[in-house]
Amino acid sequence: MAARVVSPTGRGFLLLDAHPTGCFRSVADMVAQIPPPARLPEHRPVALVIGSSAGYGLAATLAGLRRHGIHGVGVAFERPPGRRTGTAGWYRTIATDAVAAEAGSDFTFVNADAFADTTKAEVLDLIEKRFGQLDFLVYSVAAPRRTDPRTGTTYQSVIKPIGAAHTTRTLEFDGDGTPILRDVTAQPADEAEAADTVQVMGGEDWSRWVADLQERNLLRTGFRTVALSYIGSSLTSAIYRDGTIGAAKVHLERTARELDERLAAVDGRALTSVNGAAVTQASTAIPGIALYVSLLHATLGDALQSPVEQSVRLWDQLTGAVPFDLDEQGRLRLDRWELDPAVQAAVAERWRAITPETIAEVADVDWFRAQFRGLYGFDVPGVDYAEPVDPDLEWPAPR
Ligand SMILES: NC(=O)c1ccc[n+]([C@@H]2O[C@H](COP(=O)([O-])OP(=O)(O)OC[C@H]3O[C@@H](n4cnc5c(N)ncnc54)[C@H](O)[C@@H]3O)[C@@H](O)[C@H]2O)c1
């Protein structure tokens, strides 16, 4: 594919193409937020990050590389360039590989379906051959479907309330970027939809990774694993925490307790890490979240902790530099800034007060729009979007 101008076309919060230079720049901007250590540790920990190309998994990979010089493997599932550009995660992975090179890390990126047994076998072989054993596993997958390779069944996840229909206010943008406030009603999930969502976003696949690693004796003594979870506000609870995705998170948290017991054999730990709201491809698909995050940012400004800031704190706790900040249910909490009662009261007040006329003042809609377009490499400061760019770039080869 020759160099060409790449533009943000698409519908709603889904764009069809990604801008390579914008994606590179957004990774560089994330790295710039990570304070480097005085020097990298002599013993490089070995980490596996599943979901390493976007959102919280990308932030954890970058923070691990920059602050701890991790060796290891990142797994993501991205579309290569073809008729359209590659997905944004394709280009962010190329940029992350350069960050790994700069940190002197032996880090390999695997583009494959994490749910497949073939992927697990490939990644475990790689870990065994290159590193012998693993110190950390960060599980940060957000997927719309999962095929269970052991039964061949494909499950679709849905984002729906459970029990009753729910109407929420939402933020959308029209073609020229004008914000629109609308009410949308989500019908409740039936039992099968709720169960299928647990199959996709619950803890089963995480548990299989850990079991396979343990079976092959690839877990180093003191191994630690976290899977990402979310609780969120009462403003979004009908659609999130009390809905289908929330049921999957409850399953994930139960899985953490089971794995934690199983890992006693290697003096290991398994925890869920409850992170705060962030603008990601996964979260913009949830009705009401765009509005909620825009109001959260209007309330908090720079005190809204970015995925990178939270990931720095996550690594501090994983490596034992600071003790785990656990709640009474044993979950690692990185979201306390979001769920602070004063913050939630202020967001709720804005949520109630907002009207179609005041939306641009009461919510940080410009910030949100730039964040969501930034997920595809657009609206990134310092990028010349009139400049043709070659999207036909290779996935990083193992070094
Ligand atoms: N975004 C939020 O507000 C938020 C808050 C707290 C917790 N979380 C949790 O963080 C986790 C990650 O979510 P995110 O928002 O960062 O998502 P995201 O969409 O930004 O990233 C998802 C990642 O998963 C990878 N992926 C998807 N399907 C895959 C597959 N089949 N095999 C391998 N990789 C696959 C993608 O390539 C990408 O790297 C989820 O568990 C989510 O619930 C998100």
XYZ file of C-alpha atoms in Angstrom, residues 6-397:
392
model
C -5.560 8.749 6.375
C -8.779 10.346 7.657
C -11.136 9.591 10.544
C -14.198 8.061 8.893
C -16.696 5.885 10.699
C -19.835 5.939 12.788
C -20.402 6.728 16.419
C -17.356 5.831 18.470
C -16.057 3.361 15.878
C -13.615 4.592 13.254
C -12.634 2.456 10.282
C -8.968 3.430 9.928
C -6.150 4.243 12.294
C -3.416 6.811 11.768
C 0.040 5.215 12.185
C 1.914 8.416 13.095
C -0.840 9.437 15.528
C -0.706 6.004 17.183
C 3.101 6.221 17.513
C 2.796 9.672 19.002
C 0.103 8.624 21.480
C 2.385 5.829 22.766
C 5.234 8.354 23.093
C 2.882 10.642 25.047
C 2.014 7.776 27.406
C 5.705 6.956 27.911
C 6.415 10.602 28.713
C 3.991 10.328 31.657
C 6.007 7.490 33.222
C 8.730 8.645 35.592
C 11.892 6.657 34.793
C 13.625 4.926 37.707
C 17.105 6.006 38.795
C 18.276 2.806 37.085
C 16.637 -0.319 35.793
C 16.839 -3.367 38.068
C 19.675 -5.805 37.436
C 17.298 -8.739 37.608
C 14.734 -8.163 34.871
C 11.343 -9.554 35.874
C 9.561 -11.655 33.236
C 5.995 -10.606 32.496
C 3.200 -11.784 30.240
C 0.626 -9.104 29.376
C -2.523 -10.300 27.646
C -4.245 -7.366 25.914
C -1.009 -5.393 25.488
C -2.019 -3.184 22.537
C -4.679 -0.923 24.044
C -6.119 0.624 27.178
C -5.009 -0.767 30.516
C -2.912 -3.626 29.084
C -0.916 -1.201 26.935
C -0.404 1.123 29.906
C 0.764 -1.796 32.057
C 3.178 -2.931 29.328
C 4.672 0.538 28.911
C 4.980 1.154 32.658
C 6.553 -2.298 33.130
C 9.070 -1.706 30.336
C 10.025 1.782 31.345
C 10.164 1.423 35.120
C 11.119 -2.213 35.587
C 12.718 -3.167 32.275
C 10.490 -6.232 32.062
C 11.324 -9.032 29.677
C 8.465 -11.116 28.398
C 5.580 -11.405 25.992
C 2.633 -9.182 25.017
C -0.436 -10.756 23.442
C -3.024 -8.786 21.465
C -5.497 -9.464 18.684
C -5.193 -6.858 15.966
C -6.072 -6.612 12.277
C -3.107 -6.150 9.932
C -3.121 -3.511 7.201
C -4.975 -4.588 4.072
C -7.647 -2.755 2.133
C -8.029 -0.588 5.254
C -5.202 0.458 7.542
C -4.258 -1.886 10.357
C -6.084 -1.403 13.648
C -4.681 1.196 16.032
C -3.313 -1.559 18.288
C -1.222 -2.811 15.369
C 0.636 0.506 15.182
C 0.770 0.994 18.956
C 2.450 -2.412 19.201
C 5.119 -1.301 16.719
C 5.712 1.761 18.908
C 5.749 -0.357 22.088
C 8.376 -2.612 20.530
C 10.600 0.458 20.098
C 10.067 1.286 23.800
C 11.138 -2.276 24.671
C 14.274 -1.926 22.524
C 15.153 1.314 24.255
C 14.751 -0.326 27.669
C 17.025 -3.194 26.549
C 14.142 -5.606 27.135
C 13.735 -8.990 25.525
C 10.034 -8.570 24.765
C 8.063 -10.380 22.039
C 4.634 -9.450 20.721
C 2.232 -12.177 19.648
C -0.789 -11.266 17.540
C -3.270 -14.069 18.185
C -6.525 -14.995 19.901
C -5.723 -15.333 23.604
C -8.717 -17.665 24.024
C -7.248 -20.289 21.682
C -5.263 -23.246 23.037
C -2.840 -22.838 20.107
C -1.994 -19.306 21.332
C -1.454 -20.547 24.874
C 0.865 -23.298 23.603
C 2.839 -20.841 21.435
C 3.252 -18.311 24.254
C 4.137 -20.930 26.861
C 6.771 -22.425 24.531
C 8.218 -18.955 24.075
C 8.360 -18.306 27.823
C 9.948 -21.678 28.470
C 12.584 -21.280 25.755
C 13.555 -17.666 26.334
C 13.042 -17.131 30.053
C 12.458 -20.435 31.812
C 9.841 -19.042 34.172
C 7.382 -16.196 34.618
C 7.131 -13.615 37.422
C 3.994 -11.687 36.429
C 0.839 -12.110 34.365
C -1.417 -9.112 33.665
C -4.736 -10.144 32.112
C -6.425 -7.178 30.419
C -8.580 -8.547 27.614
C -11.799 -6.849 26.510
C -13.443 -8.845 23.742
C -16.871 -8.997 22.141
C -16.792 -12.785 21.724
C -14.915 -15.903 22.731
C -14.711 -19.305 21.119
C -14.004 -21.968 23.701
C -11.493 -24.190 21.890
C -12.384 -27.158 24.092
C -16.058 -27.223 22.998
C -15.997 -25.171 19.786
C -18.823 -22.985 21.150
C -18.682 -19.263 20.406
C -20.117 -16.928 23.049
C -21.070 -13.290 22.405
C -20.930 -10.756 25.201
C -23.711 -8.184 25.540
C -23.843 -4.954 27.505
C -27.280 -5.009 29.036
C -28.990 -4.510 32.373
C -30.257 -7.544 34.253
C -33.865 -7.774 35.462
C -35.410 -4.619 33.990
C -34.945 -2.263 31.063
C -32.815 0.761 31.853
C -32.877 4.226 30.336
C -29.704 6.242 30.543
C -28.547 9.577 29.247
C -25.819 9.314 26.639
C -23.366 11.572 24.885
C -23.011 11.281 21.131
C -21.544 13.489 18.424
C -23.032 14.372 15.073
C -21.007 14.392 11.829
C -19.400 17.776 12.491
C -18.539 17.008 16.098
C -21.449 18.770 17.826
C -22.283 17.015 21.119
C -25.771 15.559 21.487
C -27.416 14.489 24.735
C -29.899 11.662 24.263
C -31.789 9.086 26.264
C -31.312 5.463 25.235
C -33.098 2.450 26.649
C -31.351 -0.880 26.977
C -33.585 -3.930 27.247
C -32.673 -6.445 29.950
C -30.550 -9.452 29.071
C -32.134 -12.884 29.134
C -30.457 -15.620 31.149
C -28.539 -17.038 28.190
C -27.120 -13.622 27.243
C -25.968 -13.009 30.808
C -24.356 -16.472 30.996
C -22.645 -15.983 27.619
C -21.202 -12.630 28.732
C -19.686 -14.357 31.766
C -18.134 -16.895 29.365
C -16.441 -14.065 27.448
C -15.517 -11.540 30.146
C -15.473 -13.716 33.292
C -12.467 -15.514 34.705
C -12.417 -18.801 32.790
C -9.784 -17.899 30.233
C -7.518 -16.212 32.822
C -7.824 -19.344 34.929
C -6.808 -21.527 31.959
C -3.689 -19.441 31.333
C -2.639 -19.777 34.970
C -3.458 -23.498 35.093
C -1.496 -24.192 31.877
C 1.495 -22.192 33.138
C 1.429 -23.952 36.482
C 1.050 -27.377 34.884
C 4.190 -26.787 32.823
C 6.060 -25.508 35.865
C 6.573 -22.084 34.316
C 5.640 -20.064 37.421
C 8.551 -18.731 39.417
C 8.238 -18.765 43.204
C 6.451 -15.564 44.219
C 4.560 -15.326 40.878
C 1.824 -12.675 40.844
C -1.105 -12.220 38.509
C -3.796 -9.569 38.202
C -6.890 -9.372 36.014
C -8.467 -5.995 35.422
C -11.858 -5.207 36.899
C -14.188 -2.240 37.235
C -16.813 -1.222 39.781
C -17.756 2.330 38.839
C -20.407 4.772 39.864
C -24.030 4.316 40.940
C -24.810 6.477 37.869
C -23.716 3.629 35.592
C -24.412 0.643 37.843
C -27.678 -0.471 36.167
C -25.877 -0.945 32.863
C -22.432 -1.911 34.216
C -21.860 -3.327 37.678
C -25.414 -4.693 38.135
C -25.653 -5.687 34.456
C -24.161 -8.442 32.325
C -20.581 -7.134 32.389
C -20.784 -6.694 36.153
C -21.843 -10.352 36.458
C -18.729 -11.272 34.482
C -16.604 -9.147 36.837
C -18.116 -10.919 39.855
C -17.063 -14.192 38.219
C -13.592 -12.776 37.583
C -13.284 -11.791 41.244
C -14.377 -15.272 42.357
C -11.799 -16.737 39.970
C -9.126 -14.569 41.615
C -9.904 -16.112 44.993
C -9.710 -19.638 43.544
C -6.440 -18.931 41.749
C -5.006 -17.273 44.842
C -5.501 -20.562 46.727
C -4.049 -22.608 43.889
C -0.977 -20.373 43.718
C -0.087 -20.955 47.354
C 1.979 -23.864 45.971
C 4.412 -21.358 44.403
C 3.996 -18.751 47.123
C 2.066 -16.756 44.507
C -0.855 -14.340 44.461
C -3.843 -13.788 42.138
C -5.843 -10.602 42.473
C -8.263 -8.472 40.552
C -7.105 -4.910 40.016
C -10.049 -2.531 40.140
C -9.102 0.399 37.941
C -10.880 3.677 37.335
C -12.893 4.749 34.314
C -10.851 5.402 31.177
C -11.675 6.213 27.571
C -10.915 3.017 25.661
C -12.445 1.208 22.741
C -14.073 -1.196 25.178
C -15.541 1.481 27.452
C -16.957 3.715 24.697
C -19.188 0.783 23.681
C -21.038 0.996 27.026
C -24.165 3.227 26.990
C -23.788 6.204 29.328
C -20.040 5.792 29.880
C -19.055 8.542 27.403
C -21.222 11.024 29.277
C -20.092 9.774 32.677
C -16.374 10.022 31.834
C -16.858 13.485 30.326
C -18.488 14.608 33.570
C -15.798 12.890 35.628
C -13.128 14.812 33.725
C -15.057 18.080 34.072
C -15.115 17.420 37.838
C -11.553 16.184 38.319
C -9.493 17.754 35.540
C -5.905 16.501 35.801
C -6.750 14.615 38.984
C -8.437 12.015 36.757
C -5.780 9.320 36.886
C -4.710 8.100 33.474
C -4.229 4.374 32.756
C -0.465 4.977 32.808
C -0.540 6.639 36.239
C -2.592 3.750 37.610
C -0.256 1.230 35.974
C 2.776 2.795 37.655
C 0.978 2.276 40.966
C 0.047 -1.269 39.949
C 3.695 -2.198 39.275
C 4.823 -0.594 42.541
C 2.468 -2.980 44.322
C 3.180 -6.035 42.166
C 6.920 -5.720 42.682
C 6.485 -5.189 46.415
C 7.931 -1.650 46.408
C 4.762 -0.622 48.258
C 2.216 -2.884 49.983
C -0.963 -3.958 48.182
C -3.862 -1.548 48.677
C -6.624 -4.148 49.051
C -10.280 -3.686 49.993
C -12.232 -5.879 52.398
C -12.952 -8.287 49.529
C -9.267 -8.668 48.737
C -9.376 -6.621 45.511
C -6.484 -4.332 44.625
C -7.958 -0.833 44.409
C -6.560 1.719 41.973
C -9.900 3.527 41.595
C -10.247 5.211 44.970
C -9.836 8.650 43.360
C -12.897 7.925 41.177
C -15.179 6.532 43.851
C -14.359 9.174 46.458
C -17.829 10.179 47.771
C -17.207 13.903 47.207
C -16.173 13.255 43.596
C -19.195 11.044 42.992
C -21.541 13.637 44.525
C -20.119 16.336 42.254
C -20.422 14.127 39.153
C -23.994 13.185 40.100
C -24.908 16.824 40.466
C -23.603 17.559 36.969
C -25.371 14.445 35.618
C -28.695 15.705 37.000
C -28.180 19.318 35.907
C -27.063 18.708 32.347
C -29.375 19.602 29.432
C -28.885 19.457 25.660
C -28.223 23.214 25.813
C -25.620 23.099 28.590
C -23.823 19.883 27.628
C -20.727 21.637 26.263
C -20.262 23.595 29.519
C -21.198 20.967 32.104
C -19.323 18.027 30.539
C -15.794 17.987 29.117
C -17.022 16.978 25.672
C -14.044 18.358 23.717
C -11.641 16.417 25.926
C -13.700 13.260 25.510
C -13.907 13.596 21.721
C -10.153 14.119 21.432
C -9.573 11.094 23.703
C -11.804 8.830 21.674
C -10.361 9.963 18.345
C -6.910 9.578 19.901
C -7.683 5.866 20.340
C -7.378 5.686 16.535
C -4.401 8.040 16.313
C -6.432 11.132 15.355
C -6.469 14.549 17.062
C -3.061 13.798 18.549
C -1.199 17.091 19.042
C 1.884 17.514 16.880
C 0.764 15.223 14.020
C 0.349 16.645 10.509
C -2.744 14.845 9.241
C -2.426 16.353 5.741
C 0.853 14.451 5.300
C 0.560 11.104 3.448
C 1.597 8.133 5.571
C 2.353 4.489 4.657
C 0.016 2.260 6.699
C 1.586 -0.945 5.391
C 3.887 -1.650 8.317
C 5.015 -5.008 9.672
C 4.200 -6.468 13.099
C 7.439 -6.346 15.136
C 9.625 -9.400 14.588
